[in-house]
PDB file of C-alpha atoms in Angstrom:
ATOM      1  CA  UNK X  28     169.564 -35.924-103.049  1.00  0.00           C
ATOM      2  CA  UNK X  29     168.979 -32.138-102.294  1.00  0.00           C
ATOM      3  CA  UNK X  30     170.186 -28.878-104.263  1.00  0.00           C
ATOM      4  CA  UNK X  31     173.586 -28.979-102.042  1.00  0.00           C
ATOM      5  CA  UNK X  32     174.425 -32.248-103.134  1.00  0.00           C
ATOM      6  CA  UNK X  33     173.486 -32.200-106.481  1.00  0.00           C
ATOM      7  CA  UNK X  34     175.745 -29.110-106.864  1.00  0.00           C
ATOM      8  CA  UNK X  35     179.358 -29.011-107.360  1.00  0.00           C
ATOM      9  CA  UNK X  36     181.374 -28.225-104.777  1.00  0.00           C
ATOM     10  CA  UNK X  37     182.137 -24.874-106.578  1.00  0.00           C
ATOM     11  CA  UNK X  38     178.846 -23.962-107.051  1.00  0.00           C
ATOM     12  CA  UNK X  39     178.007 -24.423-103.271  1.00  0.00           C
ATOM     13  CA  UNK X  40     180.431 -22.056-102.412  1.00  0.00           C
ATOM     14  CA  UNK X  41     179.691 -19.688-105.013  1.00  0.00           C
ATOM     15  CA  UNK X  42     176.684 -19.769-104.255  1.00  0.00           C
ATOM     16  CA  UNK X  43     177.303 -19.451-100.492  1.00  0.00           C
ATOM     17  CA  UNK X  44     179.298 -16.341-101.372  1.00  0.00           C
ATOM     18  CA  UNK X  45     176.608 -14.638-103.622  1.00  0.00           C
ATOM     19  CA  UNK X  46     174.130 -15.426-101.001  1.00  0.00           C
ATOM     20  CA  UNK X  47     176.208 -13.735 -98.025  1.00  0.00           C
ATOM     21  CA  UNK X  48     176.999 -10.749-100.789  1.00  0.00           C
ATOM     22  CA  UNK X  49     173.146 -10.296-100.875  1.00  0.00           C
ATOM     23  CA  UNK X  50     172.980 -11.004-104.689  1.00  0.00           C
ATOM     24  CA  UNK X  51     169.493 -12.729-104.337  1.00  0.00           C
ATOM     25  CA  UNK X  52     167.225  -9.277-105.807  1.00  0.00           C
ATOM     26  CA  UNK X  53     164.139 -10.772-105.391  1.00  0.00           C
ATOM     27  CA  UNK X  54     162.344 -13.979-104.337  1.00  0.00           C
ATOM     28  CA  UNK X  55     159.008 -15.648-103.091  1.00  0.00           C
ATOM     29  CA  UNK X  56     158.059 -18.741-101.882  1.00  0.00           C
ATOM     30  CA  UNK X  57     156.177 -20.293-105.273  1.00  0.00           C
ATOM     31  CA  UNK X  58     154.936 -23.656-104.058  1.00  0.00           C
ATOM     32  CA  UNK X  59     155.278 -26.203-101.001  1.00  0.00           C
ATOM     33  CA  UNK X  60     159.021 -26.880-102.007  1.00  0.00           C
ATOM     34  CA  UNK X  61     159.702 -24.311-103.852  1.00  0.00           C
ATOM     35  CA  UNK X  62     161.014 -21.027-104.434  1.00  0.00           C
ATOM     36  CA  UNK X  63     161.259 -17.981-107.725  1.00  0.00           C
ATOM     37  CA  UNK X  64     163.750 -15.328-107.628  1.00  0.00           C
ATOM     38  CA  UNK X  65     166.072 -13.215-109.783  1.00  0.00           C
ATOM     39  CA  UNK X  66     169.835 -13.392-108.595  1.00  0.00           C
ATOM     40  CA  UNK X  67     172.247 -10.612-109.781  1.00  0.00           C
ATOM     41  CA  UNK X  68     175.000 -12.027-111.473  1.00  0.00           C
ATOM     42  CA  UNK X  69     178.441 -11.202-112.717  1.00  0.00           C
ATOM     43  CA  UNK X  70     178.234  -7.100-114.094  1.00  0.00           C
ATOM     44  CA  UNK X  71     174.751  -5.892-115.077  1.00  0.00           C
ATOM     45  CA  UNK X  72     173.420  -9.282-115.455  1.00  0.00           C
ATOM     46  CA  UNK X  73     170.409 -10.665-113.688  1.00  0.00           C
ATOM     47  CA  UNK X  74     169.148 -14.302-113.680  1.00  0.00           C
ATOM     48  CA  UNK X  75     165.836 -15.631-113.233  1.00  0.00           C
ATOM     49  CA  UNK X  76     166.012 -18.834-110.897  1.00  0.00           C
ATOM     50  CA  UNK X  77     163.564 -21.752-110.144  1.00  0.00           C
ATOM     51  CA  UNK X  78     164.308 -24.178-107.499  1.00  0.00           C
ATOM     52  CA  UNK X  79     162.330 -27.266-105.953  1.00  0.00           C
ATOM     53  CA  UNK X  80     163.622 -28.997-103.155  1.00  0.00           C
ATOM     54  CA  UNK X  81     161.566 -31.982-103.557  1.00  0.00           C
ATOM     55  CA  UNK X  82     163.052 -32.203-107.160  1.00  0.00           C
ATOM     56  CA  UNK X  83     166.318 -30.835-107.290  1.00  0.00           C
ATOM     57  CA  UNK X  84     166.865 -31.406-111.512  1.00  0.00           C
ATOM     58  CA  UNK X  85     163.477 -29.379-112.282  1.00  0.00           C
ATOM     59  CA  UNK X  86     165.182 -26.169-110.754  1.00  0.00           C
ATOM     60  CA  UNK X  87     166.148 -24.020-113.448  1.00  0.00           C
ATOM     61  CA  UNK X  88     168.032 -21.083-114.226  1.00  0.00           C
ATOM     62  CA  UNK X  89     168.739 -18.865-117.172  1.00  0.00           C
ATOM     63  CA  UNK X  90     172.764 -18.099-116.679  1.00  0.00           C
ATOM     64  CA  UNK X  91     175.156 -19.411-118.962  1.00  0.00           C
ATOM     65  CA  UNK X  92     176.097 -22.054-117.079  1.00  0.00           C
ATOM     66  CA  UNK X  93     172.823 -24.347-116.171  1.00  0.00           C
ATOM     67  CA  UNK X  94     170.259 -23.069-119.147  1.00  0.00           C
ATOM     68  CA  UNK X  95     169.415 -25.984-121.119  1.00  0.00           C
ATOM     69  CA  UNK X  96     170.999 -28.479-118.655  1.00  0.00           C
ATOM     70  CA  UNK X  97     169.989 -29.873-115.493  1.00  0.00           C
ATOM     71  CA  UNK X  98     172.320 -29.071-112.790  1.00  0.00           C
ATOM     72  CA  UNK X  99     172.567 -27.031-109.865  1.00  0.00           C
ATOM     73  CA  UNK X 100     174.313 -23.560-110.262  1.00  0.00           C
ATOM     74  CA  UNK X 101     175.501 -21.010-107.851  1.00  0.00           C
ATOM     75  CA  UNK X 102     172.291 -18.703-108.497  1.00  0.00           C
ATOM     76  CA  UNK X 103     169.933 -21.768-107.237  1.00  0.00           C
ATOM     77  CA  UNK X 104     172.416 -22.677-104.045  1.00  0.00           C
ATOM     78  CA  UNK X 105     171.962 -18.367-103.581  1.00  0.00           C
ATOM     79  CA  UNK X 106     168.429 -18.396-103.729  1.00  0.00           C
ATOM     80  CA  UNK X 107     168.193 -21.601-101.494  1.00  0.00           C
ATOM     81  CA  UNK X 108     170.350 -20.284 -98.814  1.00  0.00           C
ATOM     82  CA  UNK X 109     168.935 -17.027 -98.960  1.00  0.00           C
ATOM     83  CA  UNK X 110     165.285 -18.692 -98.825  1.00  0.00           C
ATOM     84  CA  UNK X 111     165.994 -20.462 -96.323  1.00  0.00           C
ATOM     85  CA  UNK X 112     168.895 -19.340 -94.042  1.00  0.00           C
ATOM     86  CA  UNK X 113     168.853 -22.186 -91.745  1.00  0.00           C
ATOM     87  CA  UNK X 114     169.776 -24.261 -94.699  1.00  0.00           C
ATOM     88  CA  UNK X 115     173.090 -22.045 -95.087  1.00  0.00           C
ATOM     89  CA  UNK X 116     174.185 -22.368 -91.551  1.00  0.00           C
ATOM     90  CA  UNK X 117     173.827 -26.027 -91.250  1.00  0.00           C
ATOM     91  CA  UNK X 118     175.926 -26.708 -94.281  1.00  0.00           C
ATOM     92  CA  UNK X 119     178.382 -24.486 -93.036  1.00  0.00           C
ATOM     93  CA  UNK X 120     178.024 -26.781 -89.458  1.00  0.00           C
ATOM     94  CA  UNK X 121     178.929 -29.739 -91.296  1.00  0.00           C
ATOM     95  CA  UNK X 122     181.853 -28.079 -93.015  1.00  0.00           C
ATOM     96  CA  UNK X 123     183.046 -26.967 -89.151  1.00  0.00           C
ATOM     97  CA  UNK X 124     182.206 -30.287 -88.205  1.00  0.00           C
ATOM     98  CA  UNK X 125     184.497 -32.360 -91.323  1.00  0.00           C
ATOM     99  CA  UNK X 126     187.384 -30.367 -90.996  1.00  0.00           C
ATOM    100  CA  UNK X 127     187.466 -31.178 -87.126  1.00  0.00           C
ATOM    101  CA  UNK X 128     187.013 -34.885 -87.754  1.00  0.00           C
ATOM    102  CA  UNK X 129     189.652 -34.581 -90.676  1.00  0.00           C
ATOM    103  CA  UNK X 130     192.052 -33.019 -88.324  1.00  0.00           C
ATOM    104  CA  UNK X 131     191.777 -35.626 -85.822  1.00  0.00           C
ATOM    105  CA  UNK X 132     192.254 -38.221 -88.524  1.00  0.00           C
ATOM    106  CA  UNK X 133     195.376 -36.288 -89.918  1.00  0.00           C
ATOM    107  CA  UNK X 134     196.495 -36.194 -86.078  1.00  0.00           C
ATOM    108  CA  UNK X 135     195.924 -39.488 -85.369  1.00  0.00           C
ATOM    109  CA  UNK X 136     197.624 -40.473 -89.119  1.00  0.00           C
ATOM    110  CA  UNK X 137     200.733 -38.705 -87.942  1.00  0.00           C
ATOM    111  CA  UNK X 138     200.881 -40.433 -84.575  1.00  0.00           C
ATOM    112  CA  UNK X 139     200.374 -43.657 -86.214  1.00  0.00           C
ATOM    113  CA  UNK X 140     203.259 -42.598 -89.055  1.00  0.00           C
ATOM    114  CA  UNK X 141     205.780 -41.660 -85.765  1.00  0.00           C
ATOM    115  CA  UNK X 142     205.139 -44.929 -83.724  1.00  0.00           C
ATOM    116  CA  UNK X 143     205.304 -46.843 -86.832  1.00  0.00           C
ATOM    117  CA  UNK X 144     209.061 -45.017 -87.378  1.00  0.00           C
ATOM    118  CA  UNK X 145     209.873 -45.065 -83.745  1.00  0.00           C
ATOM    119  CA  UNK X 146     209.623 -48.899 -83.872  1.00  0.00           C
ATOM    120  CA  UNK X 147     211.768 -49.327 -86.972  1.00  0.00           C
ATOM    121  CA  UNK X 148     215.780 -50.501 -86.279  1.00  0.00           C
ATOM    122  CA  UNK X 149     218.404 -48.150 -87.173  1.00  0.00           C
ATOM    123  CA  UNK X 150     218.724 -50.375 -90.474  1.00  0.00           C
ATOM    124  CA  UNK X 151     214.917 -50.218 -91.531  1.00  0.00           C
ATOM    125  CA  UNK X 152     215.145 -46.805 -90.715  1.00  0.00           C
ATOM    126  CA  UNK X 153     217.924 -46.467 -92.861  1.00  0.00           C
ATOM    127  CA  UNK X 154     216.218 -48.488 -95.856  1.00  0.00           C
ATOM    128  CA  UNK X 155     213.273 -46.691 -95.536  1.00  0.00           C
ATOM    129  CA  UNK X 156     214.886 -43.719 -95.569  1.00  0.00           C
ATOM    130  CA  UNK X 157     216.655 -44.938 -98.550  1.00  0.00           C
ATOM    131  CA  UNK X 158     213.400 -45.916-100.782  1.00  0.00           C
ATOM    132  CA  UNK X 159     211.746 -42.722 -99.796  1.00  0.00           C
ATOM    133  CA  UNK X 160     214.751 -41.111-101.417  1.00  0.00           C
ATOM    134  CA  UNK X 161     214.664 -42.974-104.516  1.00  0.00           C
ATOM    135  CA  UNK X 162     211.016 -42.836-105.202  1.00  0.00           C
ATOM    136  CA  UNK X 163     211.128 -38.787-104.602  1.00  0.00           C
ATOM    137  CA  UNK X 164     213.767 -38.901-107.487  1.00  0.00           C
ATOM    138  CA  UNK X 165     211.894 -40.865-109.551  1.00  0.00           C
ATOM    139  CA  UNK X 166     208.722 -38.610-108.779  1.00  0.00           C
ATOM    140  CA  UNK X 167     210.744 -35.402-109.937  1.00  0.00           C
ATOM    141  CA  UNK X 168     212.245 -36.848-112.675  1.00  0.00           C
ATOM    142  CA  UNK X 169     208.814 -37.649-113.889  1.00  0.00           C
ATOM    143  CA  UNK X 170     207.319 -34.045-113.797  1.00  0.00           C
ATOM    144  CA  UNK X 171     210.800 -32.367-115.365  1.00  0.00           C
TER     145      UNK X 171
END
């Protein structure tokens, strides 16, 4: 697994944000996979990053949030992106390239749901309609 999917999905776009706000100060290449930089952070603060590609849980960084713990914050995704740009347009290629396939999906869910309804009797209809009805009452009811 690589820094993108070790990361949450918050960090990843945090970290997609800091890197297209230009909060990656400084970096260099430190190694064959990977990369030291300082990240400016939330206020005055500055972090000091480490990432390796070829070993996502060795990347390091000093914020609040990953020091002492191996996971993949929003300053490593920054760096990484910023690094190596290609990285951040691909990701955001397969983000283009979900939400079209989930949009056919949710199209072709809804076409299903409306031939599935258009071949119901008046009377299923109506019992459907019926236990829909009941079960939304029972949802609210529930939550208040």
């Amino acid at each position: 697994m690589g820094l993108i999917e070790m990361a949450s999905g918050n960090s990843v776009w945090r970290g997609m944000d800091y890197y297209k706000n230009k909060k990656v100060i400084a970096w260099e290449k430190s190694g064959t996979d990977t990369y030291d930089g300082k990240v400016s952070g939330s206020g005055n603060s500055k972090y000091f990053v480490h990432i390796d590609k070829a070993h996502p849980r060795k990347s390091t960084c000093n914020c609040p949030f990953a020091e002492g713990r191996r996971v993949v914050c929003k300053h490593m995704i920054a760096l990484y992106f910023t690094a190596e740009p290609q990285a951040a347009k691909d990701f955001l290629k397969k983000v283009e390239q979900w939400e079209a396939e989930e949009a056919e999906r949710e199209k072709q869910h809804y076409d299903d749901l409306k031939k599935y309804v258009k071949g119901l009797s008046k009377t299923e209809l109506q019992e459907q309609l019926l236990n829909a009805l009941v079960e939304l009452e029972e949802r609210r009811n529930c939550y208040w």
